[in-house]
Coordinates of C-alpha atoms in Angstrom, one line a residue:
Chain A
M26 CA -15.7 -16.6 49.4
R27 CA -13.4 -15.1 46.9
N28 CA -15.2 -17.0 44.2
L29 CA -18.5 -15.7 45.4
L30 CA -17.2 -12.1 45.3
L31 CA -15.9 -12.7 41.8
L32 CA -19.3 -14.0 40.7
L33 CA -21.0 -11.0 42.2
T34 CA -18.6 -8.7 40.6
L35 CA -19.1 -10.4 37.2
G36 CA -22.8 -10.2 37.7
L37 CA -22.7 -6.5 38.3
F38 CA -20.5 -6.0 35.3
A39 CA -23.0 -8.0 33.2
A40 CA -25.9 -6.0 34.5
G41 CA -24.1 -2.7 33.7
A42 CA -23.2 -4.0 30.3
G43 CA -26.8 -4.9 29.6
A44 CA -28.0 -1.4 30.6
A45 CA -25.5 0.4 28.5
G46 CA -26.1 -1.5 25.3
Y47 CA -22.5 -1.7 24.2
G48 CA -21.0 -3.2 27.4
K49 CA -17.6 -2.3 28.8
Q50 CA -15.0 -1.1 26.3
K51 CA -11.3 -0.5 26.5
V52 CA -10.0 1.5 23.6
V53 CA -6.6 2.9 22.6
Y54 CA -6.8 5.9 20.2
H55 CA -3.6 6.5 18.1
I56 CA -2.8 10.0 17.0
N57 CA 0.5 10.6 15.1
G58 CA -0.4 13.3 12.7
D59 CA 0.4 16.9 13.3
E60 CA -2.4 18.6 11.4
P61 CA -4.6 20.5 14.0
K62 CA -7.8 20.1 12.0
Q63 CA -7.4 16.3 12.0
Q64 CA -6.4 16.3 15.6
S65 CA -9.5 18.3 16.5
A66 CA -11.7 15.9 14.5
A67 CA -10.1 13.0 16.4
L68 CA -11.0 14.7 19.7
G69 CA -14.5 15.0 18.4
N70 CA -14.6 11.2 17.5
I71 CA -13.4 10.3 21.0
Q72 CA -16.1 12.5 22.6
N73 CA -18.7 10.9 20.5
H74 CA -17.4 7.4 21.4
V75 CA -17.7 8.3 25.2
N76 CA -21.2 9.7 24.6
A77 CA -22.3 6.5 22.8
V78 CA -21.0 4.0 25.3
G79 CA -21.3 6.1 28.5
R80 CA -18.3 7.3 30.5
E81 CA -18.7 4.7 33.2
N82 CA -18.4 2.0 30.6
I83 CA -15.4 3.1 28.8
D84 CA -11.7 3.2 29.4
I85 CA -10.0 5.3 26.8
K86 CA -6.3 6.0 26.4
V87 CA -5.1 8.4 23.7
V88 CA -1.5 7.7 22.7
L89 CA 0.3 10.7 21.1
H90 CA 3.5 10.2 19.4
G91 CA 5.5 11.6 16.4
G92 CA 3.6 14.5 15.0
G93 CA 0.6 13.7 17.3
V94 CA 2.4 15.2 20.3
S95 CA 1.9 18.6 18.8
L96 CA -1.8 18.3 19.7
L97 CA -0.8 19.3 23.3
Q98 CA 1.1 22.3 21.8
H99 CA -1.7 23.4 19.6
V100 CA -4.3 23.4 22.4
K101 CA -2.3 26.1 24.2
N102 CA -3.4 28.6 21.5
N103 CA -6.7 27.0 20.5
E104 CA -9.5 27.4 23.0
D105 CA -11.8 25.1 21.2
M106 CA -9.4 22.2 21.2
R107 CA -8.3 22.9 24.8
S108 CA -11.9 22.7 26.0
K109 CA -12.3 19.4 24.2
V110 CA -9.2 18.0 25.9
D111 CA -10.3 19.3 29.3
Q112 CA -13.8 17.7 28.8
L113 CA -12.3 14.4 27.8
K114 CA -10.0 14.3 30.8
L115 CA -12.9 15.1 33.1
Q116 CA -14.6 12.0 31.8
G117 CA -11.6 9.9 32.6
V118 CA -9.8 9.8 29.2
V119 CA -6.1 9.5 29.6
F120 CA -3.6 11.2 27.3
N121 CA -0.2 9.4 27.0
I122 CA 2.8 11.1 25.5
C123 CA 5.7 9.2 23.9
N124 CA 9.1 10.0 25.6
N125 CA 11.0 9.0 22.4
T126 CA 9.2 11.8 20.6
L127 CA 9.8 14.3 23.4
K128 CA 13.5 13.5 23.2
A129 CA 13.7 13.6 19.4
K130 CA 11.8 16.9 19.2
K131 CA 13.6 18.3 22.3
L132 CA 10.4 19.1 24.1
D133 CA 9.9 19.5 27.8
Y134 CA 6.5 18.2 28.8
K135 CA 6.3 20.5 31.7
T136 CA 6.7 23.7 29.8
D137 CA 6.1 23.0 26.1
L138 CA 2.9 20.9 26.4
Y139 CA -0.5 21.5 27.9
D140 CA -1.3 19.9 31.3
V141 CA 0.9 16.8 31.2
A142 CA 2.0 15.0 34.4
E143 CA 5.0 12.7 34.7
K144 CA 2.7 9.6 34.9
D145 CA 1.3 10.5 31.4
V146 CA 4.7 10.1 29.7
V147 CA 5.3 6.6 28.4
P148 CA 8.8 5.4 27.2
S149 CA 7.6 4.5 23.6
G150 CA 4.3 5.4 22.1
V151 CA 4.2 2.5 19.6
A152 CA 5.3 0.0 22.2
E153 CA 2.6 1.4 24.5
I154 CA 0.0 0.8 21.9
A155 CA 1.1 -2.8 21.3
Q156 CA 1.1 -3.4 25.1
L157 CA -2.4 -1.9 25.5
Q158 CA -3.7 -4.2 22.8
A159 CA -2.2 -7.2 24.6
Q160 CA -4.2 -6.0 27.6
G161 CA -7.4 -6.2 25.6
Y162 CA -7.7 -2.6 24.4
T163 CA -9.1 -2.1 20.9
Y164 CA -7.0 -0.1 18.5
I165 CA -8.6 2.9 16.7
K166 CA -6.8 5.3 14.4
P167 CA -9.1 8.2 13.8
Chain B
M240 CA -18.3 -4.3 0.5
S241 CA -18.4 -7.7 -1.1
E242 CA -21.5 -9.4 -2.2
P243 CA -20.9 -13.1 -1.4
D244 CA -23.6 -14.3 -3.9
K245 CA -22.5 -12.3 -6.8
Y246 CA -20.0 -14.8 -8.1
S247 CA -20.4 -18.6 -7.5
D248 CA -17.4 -20.7 -6.6
E249 CA -17.8 -22.4 -10.0
F250 CA -17.7 -19.1 -11.8
L251 CA -14.5 -18.0 -10.0
S252 CA -13.0 -21.4 -10.5
A253 CA -13.5 -21.0 -14.2
F254 CA -11.9 -17.6 -13.9
V255 CA -8.9 -19.0 -12.1
D256 CA -8.6 -21.8 -14.7
G257 CA -8.7 -19.2 -17.5
Q258 CA -11.9 -20.6 -19.0
L259 CA -14.0 -17.4 -19.0
A260 CA -14.7 -15.4 -22.1
A261 CA -12.6 -12.2 -22.5
E262 CA -15.6 -10.0 -21.6
E263 CA -16.4 -11.8 -18.4
K264 CA -12.7 -11.9 -17.5
E265 CA -12.5 -8.2 -17.9
R266 CA -15.4 -7.7 -15.6
V267 CA -13.9 -9.9 -12.8
Y268 CA -10.6 -8.1 -13.1
L269 CA -12.3 -4.8 -12.6
E270 CA -14.3 -6.1 -9.7
L271 CA -11.1 -7.6 -8.2
S272 CA -9.4 -4.2 -8.1
R273 CA -12.2 -2.9 -6.0
D274 CA -13.2 -5.8 -3.8
E275 CA -10.7 -7.1 -1.3
A276 CA -12.9 -10.0 -0.2
L277 CA -13.3 -11.2 -3.8
G278 CA -9.5 -11.0 -4.1
R279 CA -9.1 -13.3 -1.2
R280 CA -11.6 -15.8 -2.6
V281 CA -9.7 -15.9 -5.9
C282 CA -6.4 -16.2 -4.0
E283 CA -7.8 -19.2 -2.1
L284 CA -8.9 -20.9 -5.2
R285 CA -5.5 -20.2 -6.9
G286 CA -3.8 -21.6 -3.8
M287 CA -5.9 -24.7 -3.9
R288 CA -5.0 -25.2 -7.6
E289 CA -1.4 -25.0 -6.7
L290 CA -1.6 -27.5 -3.9
V291 CA -3.7 -29.9 -6.0
R292 CA -1.1 -29.7 -8.8
A293 CA 1.7 -30.1 -6.2
A294 CA 0.0 -33.2 -4.8
Y295 CA -0.8 -35.0 -8.1
E296 CA 1.8 -33.9 -10.5
N297 CA 4.6 -33.1 -8.1
P298 CA 6.0 -30.1 -10.0
P299 CA 8.4 -27.7 -8.2
L300 CA 6.5 -25.5 -5.8
P301 CA 6.2 -21.8 -6.7
S302 CA 9.2 -20.0 -5.4
R303 CA 7.2 -18.2 -2.7
L304 CA 6.2 -21.4 -1.1
R305 CA 9.6 -23.1 -1.6
R306 CA 11.1 -20.8 1.0
A307 CA 9.0 -22.4 3.7
P308 CA 11.0 -25.4 4.7
T309 CA 8.5 -27.0 7.1
I310 CA 5.2 -26.8 5.3
G311 CA 5.0 -30.6 5.3
R312 CA 5.5 -30.9 9.0
R313 CA 2.9 -28.2 9.8
A314 CA 0.4 -29.5 7.3
A315 CA 0.7 -33.1 8.5
G316 CA -0.6 -32.1 11.9
A317 CA -3.6 -30.5 10.4
A318 CA -6.7 -32.4 9.2
A319 CA -5.7 -32.7 5.6
A320 CA -8.0 -30.0 4.3
L321 CA -6.2 -28.3 1.4
V322 CA -7.4 -24.8 2.3
L323 CA -6.2 -25.2 5.8
A324 CA -2.9 -26.5 4.6
L325 CA -2.5 -23.5 2.3
S326 CA -3.2 -21.0 5.1
L327 CA -0.8 -22.8 7.4
A328 CA 1.8 -22.7 4.6
L329 CA 1.3 -19.0 4.1
G330 CA 1.4 -18.3 7.8
W331 CA 4.6 -20.3 8.2
L332 CA 6.1 -18.5 5.3
L333 CA 6.4 -15.3 7.4
Q334 CA 8.0 -17.1 10.2
T335 CA 10.9 -17.8 7.9
P336 CA 13.7 -15.4 8.8
A337 CA 13.8 -12.5 6.3
V338 CA 17.6 -12.7 6.6
S339 CA 17.6 -16.0 4.8
Q340 CA 17.1 -14.2 1.6
Q341 CA 20.0 -11.8 2.1
P342 CA 23.3 -12.3 0.4
P343 CA 25.6 -14.6 2.3
D344 CA 28.1 -11.9 3.0
Q345 CA 25.6 -10.3 5.4
T346 CA 25.9 -11.4 8.9
A347 CA 22.6 -11.1 10.7
P348 CA 21.2 -12.9 13.7
A349 CA 18.5 -15.5 13.1
V350 CA 14.9 -14.9 14.2
G351 CA 14.2 -15.8 17.8
S352 CA 17.8 -16.6 18.5
A353 CA 19.6 -15.3 21.6
A354 CA 21.5 -13.1 19.2
D355 CA 18.5 -10.8 19.1
A356 CA 19.3 -9.6 22.6
P357 CA 22.2 -7.5 23.7
P358 CA 25.1 -9.8 24.6
A359 CA 24.9 -9.1 28.3
A360 CA 21.4 -10.5 28.9
G361 CA 19.0 -13.0 27.6
V362 CA 15.6 -12.1 26.0
T363 CA 12.8 -12.4 28.5
G364 CA 9.1 -12.6 28.7
A365 CA 6.3 -13.8 26.4
P366 CA 7.0 -12.6 22.9
V367 CA 5.5 -9.3 21.8
R368 CA 4.2 -9.5 18.3
V369 CA 3.4 -6.4 16.3
V370 CA 2.1 -5.9 12.8
I371 CA 2.8 -2.5 11.4
H372 CA 0.7 -1.4 8.4
V373 CA 2.1 1.0 5.8
S374 CA -0.1 2.1 2.9
D375 CA 1.5 5.3 1.8
S376 CA 5.0 5.6 0.3
G377 CA 5.4 9.4 0.3
R378 CA 8.9 10.3 1.3
A379 CA 8.0 12.0 4.6
H380 CA 5.5 9.2 5.4
V381 CA 8.1 6.4 4.9
A382 CA 10.7 8.4 6.9
Q383 CA 8.3 8.6 9.8
A384 CA 7.2 5.0 9.4
L385 CA 10.9 3.8 9.5
D386 CA 11.6 6.1 12.5
E387 CA 8.7 4.4 14.3
I388 CA 9.7 0.9 13.3
E389 CA 13.3 1.5 14.3
G390 CA 12.3 3.1 17.6
L391 CA 10.1 0.2 18.5
L392 CA 12.8 -2.4 17.7
K393 CA 15.4 -0.4 19.7
F394 CA 13.0 -0.2 22.6
Y395 CA 12.4 -3.9 22.7
R396 CA 16.0 -4.7 22.4
A397 CA 16.9 -2.3 25.2
H398 CA 14.4 -3.9 27.4
H399 CA 15.5 -7.4 26.4
Q400 CA 12.0 -8.0 25.2
N401 CA 11.4 -11.0 23.0
A402 CA 9.6 -9.4 20.0
R403 CA 8.6 -9.9 16.4
V404 CA 7.7 -7.1 14.1
E405 CA 6.1 -7.5 10.8
V406 CA 5.7 -4.6 8.4
V407 CA 2.7 -5.2 6.1
I408 CA 2.9 -3.1 3.0
N409 CA 0.0 -2.7 0.5
G410 CA -1.7 -0.2 -1.8
D411 CA 0.2 3.0 -2.2
G412 CA 2.7 1.8 0.4
L413 CA 4.3 -0.6 -2.0
G414 CA 6.7 2.0 -3.3
M415 CA 8.4 1.8 0.1
V416 CA 9.9 -1.6 -0.9
R417 CA 10.0 -1.4 -4.7
A418 CA 13.6 -1.6 -5.9
D419 CA 13.0 1.2 -8.4
A420 CA 11.0 3.5 -6.2
A421 CA 12.0 3.0 -2.6
P422 CA 12.9 6.3 -1.0
F423 CA 15.2 4.8 1.7
P424 CA 16.5 1.4 0.4
E425 CA 19.7 1.6 2.4
R426 CA 17.9 2.2 5.6
I427 CA 15.7 -0.8 5.1
R428 CA 18.7 -2.9 4.3
R429 CA 20.4 -1.8 7.5
L430 CA 17.3 -2.5 9.6
Q431 CA 17.0 -5.9 8.1
R432 CA 20.7 -6.6 9.0
E433 CA 20.4 -5.2 12.5
Y434 CA 17.2 -6.8 13.5
G435 CA 16.6 -10.5 12.7
N436 CA 13.1 -10.2 14.3
L437 CA 11.9 -7.7 11.6
V438 CA 10.1 -8.8 8.4
F439 CA 8.9 -6.6 5.5
A440 CA 6.0 -8.2 3.7
A441 CA 4.4 -6.9 0.5
C442 CA 0.9 -7.6 -0.8
Q443 CA 0.7 -9.9 -3.9
N444 CA -2.7 -8.3 -4.8
T445 CA -1.1 -4.9 -5.0
I446 CA 1.8 -6.3 -7.1
D447 CA -0.7 -7.9 -9.4
R448 CA -2.8 -4.7 -9.6
L449 CA 0.3 -2.7 -10.5
R450 CA 1.1 -5.0 -13.3
R451 CA -2.5 -5.2 -14.6
D452 CA -3.4 -1.5 -14.4
R453 CA -0.1 0.2 -15.1
G454 CA 2.0 -2.4 -16.7
I455 CA 4.7 -2.2 -14.0
A456 CA 6.5 -5.3 -13.0
A457 CA 7.4 -4.5 -9.4
R458 CA 10.8 -5.7 -8.3
L459 CA 11.2 -5.7 -4.5
L460 CA 14.1 -4.9 -2.3
P461 CA 16.1 -8.0 -1.2
G462 CA 14.7 -9.8 1.8
V463 CA 11.1 -8.5 1.4
V464 CA 8.7 -11.4 1.5
V465 CA 5.4 -11.6 -0.4
I466 CA 2.1 -12.3 1.2
D467 CA -1.2 -13.2 -0.6
S468 CA -3.1 -10.1 0.6
G469 CA -2.1 -7.3 2.9
V470 CA -5.6 -6.9 4.5
A471 CA -6.0 -10.7 4.9
Q472 CA -2.6 -10.9 6.5
I473 CA -3.4 -8.1 9.0
T474 CA -6.7 -9.9 9.8
R475 CA -4.9 -13.2 10.3
R476 CA -2.3 -11.6 12.5
Q477 CA -4.8 -9.9 14.8
H478 CA -6.7 -13.2 15.1
Q479 CA -3.4 -14.8 16.2
G480 CA -3.1 -12.2 18.9
W481 CA -0.7 -9.7 17.2
A482 CA -1.0 -6.0 18.0
Y483 CA -1.8 -3.8 15.1
I484 CA -0.5 -0.3 14.4
Q485 CA -1.0 1.8 11.4
V486 CA 1.7 4.3 10.7

C-alpha cells in the first residue's frame, strides 16, 4: 500500500514536472555582498527564476551572511527592494540569516532587520549552504 | 567556450612535446590563457607524458606527485588506463594532510584523526565536505574569506562534525597564498596549524600563466598544495558530492 502511494506520488510529481518544462527545483541563493544595487539585482534574478520555473515547482532558500545580511537593513529604507522581498516571500521564498554574522555585527534580528522570525535565523550561513547542497539544493551565487 | 575540434589531440601532443613551430606555439599559449577546457586537455596530455615516462624510464616523480604516498595502491585497483590513474593520483594528492608539509616543529592533528574533535567528544556523522572558491585576493576580500573559512571550521568543530574543507584558489585569488603577496600569511599559518582538516590548494594553470604573462615565479606559503586546474578541481569535487561555496 505504501509502495502504491509512493508510486502515485512520484507519478504526480512527474506529471507536474512535464507540465512545467523545468521540473521541480531546489535552489539555494548565496548573498554575502553588502552593495544594495547588487543585492537588488540578485532579488530580481530570484524573481525571474521563480517566474521561469513556476512557484509551485520551486523551493528557494536565500542565505544571507557577512555583508549580505545588510540586505534586510537596506530594505527598511528602500521601498523598491522591500516590495521585491515581500513578493518573493509571498511566493514561498525563504530568507535565512546567519547567526554568526548577527553576533559579529552586533545586530538584533528583531529590531535591526526587516521581517525576520526566529526560525529564519541559522547558526552558520556557510554551513547552512553546505547542508542544503547535501540535501540536493543547487547552489547559485548571483 | 572551447571548440573541441579546433585542435586535434595530435596537434596538442606536438605542443606538449615541444615540437611546434614558435609561431604555432605562441598561438596555443594565447588560446590557453583564455580557454580553460583547452588548458585541461593540455594538462591531461602532460600528465600522461609524465606517467608514461615514470612507467618506462622510472625517473623520480615530479615533486607534486611524490607527496601522494598511496598512488600505487589506488591506481592498482583501477583498470590500468593511464588517464584514470592520473586523475586518481591528483584526487589522492589532496587527501594528503596539508600539515605534512609544515615544518616538524609544528604540532598539528592529522586529517581525519580524532584529534580534529574537541577532547571531550568524538567526531560524529557522515563527513561534510566543502570546497570554498577564492578568486580575488584584495585585502578586504581575503579577510572576509578567511573569516568565513574559520567560522565554518569552528562551527563544525563545536558540533563535533566530521568535516573536510578545501580552499581552491585560482585567477586573481592566487595572491592570497603567494609568499610575496599574501595579505594575511600568519593567519593562514595559524588556521593550518589549528585545523588538520583544512587544505589550501592553488591552481597550476594560474601559476603558469603568471610566469608566462608577467614573468613572476610564484612562491607559495608553506603547506599550500598545487592542483592542475582550479576549475577542474571544483568540478571534480562537486561530482564527488562536495558542497561548493564561492566567497
